CSV table of N, CA, C and O in Angstrom, one decimal:
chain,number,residue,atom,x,y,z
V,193,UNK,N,9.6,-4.1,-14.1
V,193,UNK,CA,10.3,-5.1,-15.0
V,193,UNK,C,9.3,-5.6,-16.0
V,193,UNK,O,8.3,-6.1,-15.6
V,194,UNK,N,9.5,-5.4,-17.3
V,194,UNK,CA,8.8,-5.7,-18.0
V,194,UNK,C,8.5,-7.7,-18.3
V,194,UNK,O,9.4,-8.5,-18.6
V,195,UNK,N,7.7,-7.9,-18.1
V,195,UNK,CA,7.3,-9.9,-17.2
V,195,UNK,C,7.4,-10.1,-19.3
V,195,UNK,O,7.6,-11.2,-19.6
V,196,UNK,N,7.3,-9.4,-20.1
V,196,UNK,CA,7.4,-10.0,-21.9
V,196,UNK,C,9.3,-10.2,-21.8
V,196,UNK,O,9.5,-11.1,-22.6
V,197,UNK,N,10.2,-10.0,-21.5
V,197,UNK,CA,11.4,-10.1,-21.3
V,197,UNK,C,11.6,-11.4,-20.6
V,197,UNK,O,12.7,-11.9,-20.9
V,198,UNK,N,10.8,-12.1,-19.8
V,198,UNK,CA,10.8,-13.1,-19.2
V,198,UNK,C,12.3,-13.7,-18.2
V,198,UNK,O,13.0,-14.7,-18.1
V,199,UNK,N,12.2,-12.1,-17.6
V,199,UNK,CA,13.6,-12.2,-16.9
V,199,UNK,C,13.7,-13.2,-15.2
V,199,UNK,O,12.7,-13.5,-14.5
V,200,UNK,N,14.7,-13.5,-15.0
V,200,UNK,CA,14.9,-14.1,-13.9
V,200,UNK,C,14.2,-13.5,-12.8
V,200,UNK,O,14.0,-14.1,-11.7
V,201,UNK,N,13.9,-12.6,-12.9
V,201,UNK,CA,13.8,-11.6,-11.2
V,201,UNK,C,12.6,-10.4,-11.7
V,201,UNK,O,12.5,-10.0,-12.9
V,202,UNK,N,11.9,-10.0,-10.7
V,202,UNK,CA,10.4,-9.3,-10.9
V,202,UNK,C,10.9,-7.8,-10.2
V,202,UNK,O,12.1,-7.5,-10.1
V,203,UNK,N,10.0,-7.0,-9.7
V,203,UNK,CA,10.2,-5.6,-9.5
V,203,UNK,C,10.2,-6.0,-8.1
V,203,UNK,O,10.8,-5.1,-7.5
V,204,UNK,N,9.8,-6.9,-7.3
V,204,UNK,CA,10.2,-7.2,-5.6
V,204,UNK,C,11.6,-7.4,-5.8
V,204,UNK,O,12.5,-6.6,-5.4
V,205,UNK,N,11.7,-8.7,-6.5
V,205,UNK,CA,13.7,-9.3,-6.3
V,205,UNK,C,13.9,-7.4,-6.6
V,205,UNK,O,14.0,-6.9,-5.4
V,206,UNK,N,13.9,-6.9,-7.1
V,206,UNK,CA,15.1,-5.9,-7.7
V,206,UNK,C,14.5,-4.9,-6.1
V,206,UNK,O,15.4,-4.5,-5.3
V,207,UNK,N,13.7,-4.7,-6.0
V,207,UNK,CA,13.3,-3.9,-4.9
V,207,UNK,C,14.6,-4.1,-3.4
V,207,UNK,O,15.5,-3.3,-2.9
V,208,UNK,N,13.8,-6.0,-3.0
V,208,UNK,CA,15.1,-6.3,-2.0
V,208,UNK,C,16.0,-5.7,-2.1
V,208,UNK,O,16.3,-4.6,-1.6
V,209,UNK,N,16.9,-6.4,-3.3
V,209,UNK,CA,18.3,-6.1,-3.7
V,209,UNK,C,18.6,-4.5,-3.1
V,209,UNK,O,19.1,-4.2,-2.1
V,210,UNK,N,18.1,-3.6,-4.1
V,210,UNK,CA,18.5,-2.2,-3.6
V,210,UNK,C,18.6,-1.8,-2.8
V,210,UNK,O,19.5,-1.0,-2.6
V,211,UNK,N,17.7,-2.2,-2.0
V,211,UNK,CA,17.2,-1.6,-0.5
V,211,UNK,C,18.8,-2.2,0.2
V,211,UNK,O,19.6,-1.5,0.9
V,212,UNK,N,19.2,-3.6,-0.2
V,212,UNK,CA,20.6,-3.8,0.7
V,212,UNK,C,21.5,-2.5,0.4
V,212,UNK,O,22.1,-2.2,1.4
V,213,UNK,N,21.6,-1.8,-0.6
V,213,UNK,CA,23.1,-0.6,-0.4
V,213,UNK,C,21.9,0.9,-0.2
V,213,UNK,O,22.1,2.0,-0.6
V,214,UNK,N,20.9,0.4,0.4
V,214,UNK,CA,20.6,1.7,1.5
V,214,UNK,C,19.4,2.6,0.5
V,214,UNK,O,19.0,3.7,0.9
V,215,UNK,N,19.1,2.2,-0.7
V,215,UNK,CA,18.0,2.8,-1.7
V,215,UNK,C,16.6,2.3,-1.5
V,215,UNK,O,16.6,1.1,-1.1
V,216,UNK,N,15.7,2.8,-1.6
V,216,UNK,CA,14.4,1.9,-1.1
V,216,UNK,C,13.6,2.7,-2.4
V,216,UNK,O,13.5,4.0,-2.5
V,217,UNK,N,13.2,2.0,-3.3
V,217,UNK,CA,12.5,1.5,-4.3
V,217,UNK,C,11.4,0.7,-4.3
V,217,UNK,O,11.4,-0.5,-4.4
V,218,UNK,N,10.3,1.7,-4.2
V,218,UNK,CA,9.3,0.5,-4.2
V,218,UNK,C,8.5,-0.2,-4.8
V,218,UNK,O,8.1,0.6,-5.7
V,219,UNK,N,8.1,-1.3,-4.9
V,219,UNK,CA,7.3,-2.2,-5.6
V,219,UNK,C,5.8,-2.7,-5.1
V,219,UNK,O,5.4,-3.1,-4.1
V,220,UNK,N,5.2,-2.5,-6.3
V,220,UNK,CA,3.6,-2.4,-5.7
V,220,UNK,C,3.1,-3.5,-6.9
V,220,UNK,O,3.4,-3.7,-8.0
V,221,UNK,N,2.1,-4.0,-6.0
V,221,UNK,CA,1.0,-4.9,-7.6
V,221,UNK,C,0.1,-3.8,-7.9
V,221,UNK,O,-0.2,-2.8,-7.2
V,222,UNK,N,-0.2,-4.0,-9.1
V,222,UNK,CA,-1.4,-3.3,-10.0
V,222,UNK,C,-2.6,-3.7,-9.4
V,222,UNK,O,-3.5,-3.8,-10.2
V,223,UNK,N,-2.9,-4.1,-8.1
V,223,UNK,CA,-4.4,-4.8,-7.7
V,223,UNK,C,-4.6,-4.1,-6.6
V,223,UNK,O,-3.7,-3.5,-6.1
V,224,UNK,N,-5.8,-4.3,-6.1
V,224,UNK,CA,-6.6,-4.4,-5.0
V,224,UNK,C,-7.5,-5.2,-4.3
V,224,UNK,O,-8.5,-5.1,-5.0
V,225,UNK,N,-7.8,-5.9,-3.4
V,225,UNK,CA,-8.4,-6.3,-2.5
V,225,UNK,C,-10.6,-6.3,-2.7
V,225,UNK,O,-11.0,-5.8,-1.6
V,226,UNK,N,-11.1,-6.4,-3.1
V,226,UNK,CA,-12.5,-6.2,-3.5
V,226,UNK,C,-13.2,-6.6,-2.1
V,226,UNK,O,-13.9,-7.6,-2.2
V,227,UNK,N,-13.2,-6.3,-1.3
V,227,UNK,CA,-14.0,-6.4,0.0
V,227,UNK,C,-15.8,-6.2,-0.2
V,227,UNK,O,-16.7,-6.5,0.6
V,228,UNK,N,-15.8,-5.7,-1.5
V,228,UNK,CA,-17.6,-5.6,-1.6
V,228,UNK,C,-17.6,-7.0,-2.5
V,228,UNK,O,-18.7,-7.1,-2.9
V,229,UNK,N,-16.7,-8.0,-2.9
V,229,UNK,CA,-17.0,-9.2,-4.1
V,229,UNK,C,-16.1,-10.0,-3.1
V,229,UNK,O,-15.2,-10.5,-3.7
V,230,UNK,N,-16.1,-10.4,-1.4
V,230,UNK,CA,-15.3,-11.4,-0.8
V,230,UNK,C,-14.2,-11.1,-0.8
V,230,UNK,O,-13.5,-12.1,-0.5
V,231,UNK,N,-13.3,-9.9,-1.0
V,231,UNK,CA,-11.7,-9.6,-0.8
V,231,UNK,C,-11.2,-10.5,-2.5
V,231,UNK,O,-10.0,-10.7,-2.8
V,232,UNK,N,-12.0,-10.8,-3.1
V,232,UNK,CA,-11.3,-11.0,-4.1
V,232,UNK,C,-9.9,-10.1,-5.0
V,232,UNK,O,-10.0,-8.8,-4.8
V,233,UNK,N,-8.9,-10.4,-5.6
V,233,UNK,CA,-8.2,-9.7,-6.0
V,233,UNK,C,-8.4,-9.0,-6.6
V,233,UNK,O,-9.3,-8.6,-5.8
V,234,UNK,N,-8.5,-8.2,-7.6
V,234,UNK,CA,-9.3,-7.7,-8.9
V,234,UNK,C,-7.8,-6.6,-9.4
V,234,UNK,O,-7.1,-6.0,-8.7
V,235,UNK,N,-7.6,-6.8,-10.6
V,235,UNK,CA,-6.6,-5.5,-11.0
V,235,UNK,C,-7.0,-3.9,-11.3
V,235,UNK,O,-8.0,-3.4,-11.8
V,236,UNK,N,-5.7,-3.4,-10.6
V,236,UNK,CA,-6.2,-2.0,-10.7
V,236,UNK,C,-6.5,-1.6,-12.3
V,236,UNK,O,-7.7,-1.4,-12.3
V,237,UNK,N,-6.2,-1.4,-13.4
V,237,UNK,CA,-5.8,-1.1,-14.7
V,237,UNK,C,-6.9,-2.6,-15.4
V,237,UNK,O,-6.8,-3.7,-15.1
V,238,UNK,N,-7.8,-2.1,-16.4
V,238,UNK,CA,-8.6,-2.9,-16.8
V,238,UNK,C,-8.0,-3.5,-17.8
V,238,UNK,O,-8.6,-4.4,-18.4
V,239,UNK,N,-5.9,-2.7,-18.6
V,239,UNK,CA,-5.7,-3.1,-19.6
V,239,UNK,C,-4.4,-3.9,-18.9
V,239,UNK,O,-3.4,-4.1,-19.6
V,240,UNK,N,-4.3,-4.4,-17.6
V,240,UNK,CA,-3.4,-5.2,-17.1
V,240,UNK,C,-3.6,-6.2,-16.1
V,240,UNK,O,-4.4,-5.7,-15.4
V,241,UNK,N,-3.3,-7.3,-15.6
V,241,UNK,CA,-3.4,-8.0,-14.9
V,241,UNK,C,-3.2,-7.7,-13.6
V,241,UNK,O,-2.5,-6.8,-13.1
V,242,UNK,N,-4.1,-8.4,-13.1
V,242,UNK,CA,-3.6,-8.0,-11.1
V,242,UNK,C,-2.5,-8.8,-10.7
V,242,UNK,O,-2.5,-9.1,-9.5
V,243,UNK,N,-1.2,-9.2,-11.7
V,243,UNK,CA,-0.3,-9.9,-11.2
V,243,UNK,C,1.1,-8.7,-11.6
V,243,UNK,O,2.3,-8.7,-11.3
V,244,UNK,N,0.1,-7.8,-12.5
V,244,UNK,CA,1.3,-6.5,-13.0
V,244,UNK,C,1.6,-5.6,-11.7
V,244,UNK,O,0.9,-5.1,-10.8
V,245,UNK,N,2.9,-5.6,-11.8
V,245,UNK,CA,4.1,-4.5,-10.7
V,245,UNK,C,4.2,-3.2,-11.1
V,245,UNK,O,3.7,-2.9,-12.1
V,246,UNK,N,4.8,-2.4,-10.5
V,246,UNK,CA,5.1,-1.0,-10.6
V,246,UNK,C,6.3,-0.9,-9.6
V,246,UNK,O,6.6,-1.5,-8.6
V,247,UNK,N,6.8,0.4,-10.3
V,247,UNK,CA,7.9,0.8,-9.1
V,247,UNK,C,7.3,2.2,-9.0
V,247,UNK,O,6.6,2.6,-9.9
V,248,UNK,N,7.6,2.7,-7.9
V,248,UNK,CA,7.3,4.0,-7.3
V,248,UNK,C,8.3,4.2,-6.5
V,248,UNK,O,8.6,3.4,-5.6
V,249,UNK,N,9.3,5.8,-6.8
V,249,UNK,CA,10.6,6.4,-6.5
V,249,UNK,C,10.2,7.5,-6.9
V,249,UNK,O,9.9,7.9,-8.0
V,250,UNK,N,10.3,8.2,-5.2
V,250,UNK,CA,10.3,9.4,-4.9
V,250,UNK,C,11.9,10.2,-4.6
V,250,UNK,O,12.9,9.7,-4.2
V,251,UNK,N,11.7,11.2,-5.0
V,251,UNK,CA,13.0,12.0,-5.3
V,251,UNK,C,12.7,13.4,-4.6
V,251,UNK,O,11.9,14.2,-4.9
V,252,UNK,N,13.6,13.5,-3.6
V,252,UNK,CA,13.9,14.7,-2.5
V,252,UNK,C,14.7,15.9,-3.9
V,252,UNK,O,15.4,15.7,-4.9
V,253,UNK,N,14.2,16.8,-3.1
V,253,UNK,CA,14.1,18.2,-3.7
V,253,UNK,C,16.1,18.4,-4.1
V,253,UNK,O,16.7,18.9,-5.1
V,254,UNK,N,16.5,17.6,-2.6
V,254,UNK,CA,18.2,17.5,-2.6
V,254,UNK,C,18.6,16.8,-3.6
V,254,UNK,O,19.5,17.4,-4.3
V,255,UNK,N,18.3,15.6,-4.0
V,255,UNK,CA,19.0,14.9,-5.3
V,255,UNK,C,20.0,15.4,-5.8
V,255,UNK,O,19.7,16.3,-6.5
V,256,UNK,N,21.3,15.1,-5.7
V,256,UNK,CA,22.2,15.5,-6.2
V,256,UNK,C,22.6,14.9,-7.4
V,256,UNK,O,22.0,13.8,-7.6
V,257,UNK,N,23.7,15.3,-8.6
V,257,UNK,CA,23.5,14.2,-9.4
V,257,UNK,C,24.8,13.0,-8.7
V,257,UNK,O,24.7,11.8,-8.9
V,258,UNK,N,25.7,13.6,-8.1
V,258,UNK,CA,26.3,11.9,-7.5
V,258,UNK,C,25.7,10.7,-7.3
V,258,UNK,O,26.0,9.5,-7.6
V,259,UNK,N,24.2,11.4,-6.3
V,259,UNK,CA,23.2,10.1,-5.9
V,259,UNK,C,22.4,9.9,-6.5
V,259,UNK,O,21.6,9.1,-6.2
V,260,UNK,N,22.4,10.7,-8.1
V,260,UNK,CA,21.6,9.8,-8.9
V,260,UNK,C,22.7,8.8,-9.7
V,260,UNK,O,22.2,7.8,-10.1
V,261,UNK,N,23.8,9.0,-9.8
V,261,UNK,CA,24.7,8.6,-10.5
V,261,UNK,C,25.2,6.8,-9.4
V,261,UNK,O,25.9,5.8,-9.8
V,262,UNK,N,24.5,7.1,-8.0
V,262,UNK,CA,24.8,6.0,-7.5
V,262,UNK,C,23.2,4.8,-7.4
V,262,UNK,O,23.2,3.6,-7.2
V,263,UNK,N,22.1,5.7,-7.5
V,263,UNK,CA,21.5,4.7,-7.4
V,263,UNK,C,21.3,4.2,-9.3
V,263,UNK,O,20.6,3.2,-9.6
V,264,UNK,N,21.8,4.9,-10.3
V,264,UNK,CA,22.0,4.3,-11.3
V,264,UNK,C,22.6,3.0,-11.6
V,264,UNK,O,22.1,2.2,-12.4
V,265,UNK,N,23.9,2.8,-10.8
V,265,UNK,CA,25.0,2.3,-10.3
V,265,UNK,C,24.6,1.4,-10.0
V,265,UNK,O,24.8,0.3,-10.7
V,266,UNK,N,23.9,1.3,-8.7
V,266,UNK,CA,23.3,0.7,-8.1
V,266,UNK,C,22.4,-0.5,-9.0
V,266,UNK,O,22.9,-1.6,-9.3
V,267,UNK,N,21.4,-0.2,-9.3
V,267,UNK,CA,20.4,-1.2,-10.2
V,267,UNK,C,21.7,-1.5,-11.0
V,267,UNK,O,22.0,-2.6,-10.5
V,268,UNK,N,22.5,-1.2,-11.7
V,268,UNK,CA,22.9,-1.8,-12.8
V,268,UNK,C,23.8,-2.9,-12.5
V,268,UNK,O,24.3,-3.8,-13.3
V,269,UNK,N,24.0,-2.8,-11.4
V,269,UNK,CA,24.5,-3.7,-10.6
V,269,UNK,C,24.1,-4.6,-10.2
V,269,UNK,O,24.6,-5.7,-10.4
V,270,UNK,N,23.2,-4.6,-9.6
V,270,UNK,CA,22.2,-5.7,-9.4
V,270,UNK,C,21.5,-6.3,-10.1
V,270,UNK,O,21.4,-7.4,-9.6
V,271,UNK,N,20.9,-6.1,-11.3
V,271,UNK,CA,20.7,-6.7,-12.2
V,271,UNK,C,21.7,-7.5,-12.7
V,271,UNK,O,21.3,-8.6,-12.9
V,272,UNK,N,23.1,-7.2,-13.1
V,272,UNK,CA,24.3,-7.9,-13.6
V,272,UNK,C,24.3,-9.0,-12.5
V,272,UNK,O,24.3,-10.2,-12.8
V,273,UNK,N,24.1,-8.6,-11.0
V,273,UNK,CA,24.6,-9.9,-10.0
V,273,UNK,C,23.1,-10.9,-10.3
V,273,UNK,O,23.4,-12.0,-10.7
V,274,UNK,N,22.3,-10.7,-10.3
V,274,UNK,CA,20.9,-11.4,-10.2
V,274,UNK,C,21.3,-12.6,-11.9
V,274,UNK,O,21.5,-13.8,-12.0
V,275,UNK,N,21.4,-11.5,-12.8
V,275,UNK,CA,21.7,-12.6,-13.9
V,275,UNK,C,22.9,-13.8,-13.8
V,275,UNK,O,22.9,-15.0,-13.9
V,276,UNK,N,23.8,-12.7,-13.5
V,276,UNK,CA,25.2,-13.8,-13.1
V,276,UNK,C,24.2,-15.3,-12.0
V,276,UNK,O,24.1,-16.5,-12.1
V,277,UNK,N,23.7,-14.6,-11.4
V,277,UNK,CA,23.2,-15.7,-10.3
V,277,UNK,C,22.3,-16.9,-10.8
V,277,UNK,O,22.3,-18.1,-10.4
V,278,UNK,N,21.7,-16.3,-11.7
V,278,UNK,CA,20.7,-17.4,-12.4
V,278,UNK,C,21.4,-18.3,-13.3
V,278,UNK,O,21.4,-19.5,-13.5
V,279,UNK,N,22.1,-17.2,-13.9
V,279,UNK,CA,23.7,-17.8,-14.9
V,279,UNK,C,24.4,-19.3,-14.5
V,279,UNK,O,24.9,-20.1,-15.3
V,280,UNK,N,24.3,-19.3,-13.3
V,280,UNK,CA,25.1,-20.0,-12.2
V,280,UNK,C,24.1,-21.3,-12.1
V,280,UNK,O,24.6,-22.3,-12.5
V,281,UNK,N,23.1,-21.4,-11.8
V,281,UNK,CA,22.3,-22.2,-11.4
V,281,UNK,C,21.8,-23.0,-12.1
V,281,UNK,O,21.4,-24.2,-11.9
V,282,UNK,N,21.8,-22.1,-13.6
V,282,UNK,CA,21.0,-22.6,-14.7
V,282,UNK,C,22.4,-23.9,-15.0
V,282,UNK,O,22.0,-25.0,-15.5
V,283,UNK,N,23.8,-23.5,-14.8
V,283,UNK,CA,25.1,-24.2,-14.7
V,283,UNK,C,24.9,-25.6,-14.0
V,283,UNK,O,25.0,-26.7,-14.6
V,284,UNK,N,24.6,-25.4,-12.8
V,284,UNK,CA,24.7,-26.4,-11.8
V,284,UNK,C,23.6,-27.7,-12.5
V,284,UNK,O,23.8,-28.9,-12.5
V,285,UNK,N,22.0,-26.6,-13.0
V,285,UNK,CA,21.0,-28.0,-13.2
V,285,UNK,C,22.0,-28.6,-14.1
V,285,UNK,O,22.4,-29.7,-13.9
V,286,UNK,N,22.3,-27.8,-15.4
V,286,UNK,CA,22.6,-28.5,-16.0
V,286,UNK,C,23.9,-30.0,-15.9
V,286,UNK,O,24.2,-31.0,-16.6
V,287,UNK,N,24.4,-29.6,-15.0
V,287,UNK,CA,25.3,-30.6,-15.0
V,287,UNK,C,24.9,-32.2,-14.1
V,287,UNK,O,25.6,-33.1,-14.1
């Protein structure tokens, strides 16, 4: 998820979400652990923060296009519910 969009939800929220209708999409930080500098955090990519995400989705040889057509589905969906959700909330402060 691109964090310049300054969207409600990161590449974990959308991760959970999927994973509920049975898709597992994963979400990783751009960092690592420095155990020779105290376990400090340090970012993997010197042109991104160690707070930057990634997804990583692996695709069986089987793929059909229905099941691409459903985990399409899928995200597009969930992003629609996540915003509706925020939509909502942002509702409620306001009142």
């Amino acid at each position: 998820v691109n964090p310049d969009l300054s969207l409600p939800f990161d590449d974990f929220d959308l991760q959970h979400a999927i994973s509920e209708f049975h898709w597992y999409v994963s979400a990783y930080r751009l960092s690592f652990e420095d155990f020779g500098n105290g376990g400090k955090v340090e970012p993997l990519c010197k042109d991104k923060p160690s707070s930057a995400s990634m997804f990583r989705v692996v695709f069986k040889s089987n793929l059909t296009v229905t099941l691409a057509e459903n985990l399409y589905d899928t995200i597009s969906d969930v992003i629609e519910h996540i915003k509706e959700k925020e939509g909502e909330a942002k509702t409620k402060e306001d009142e």
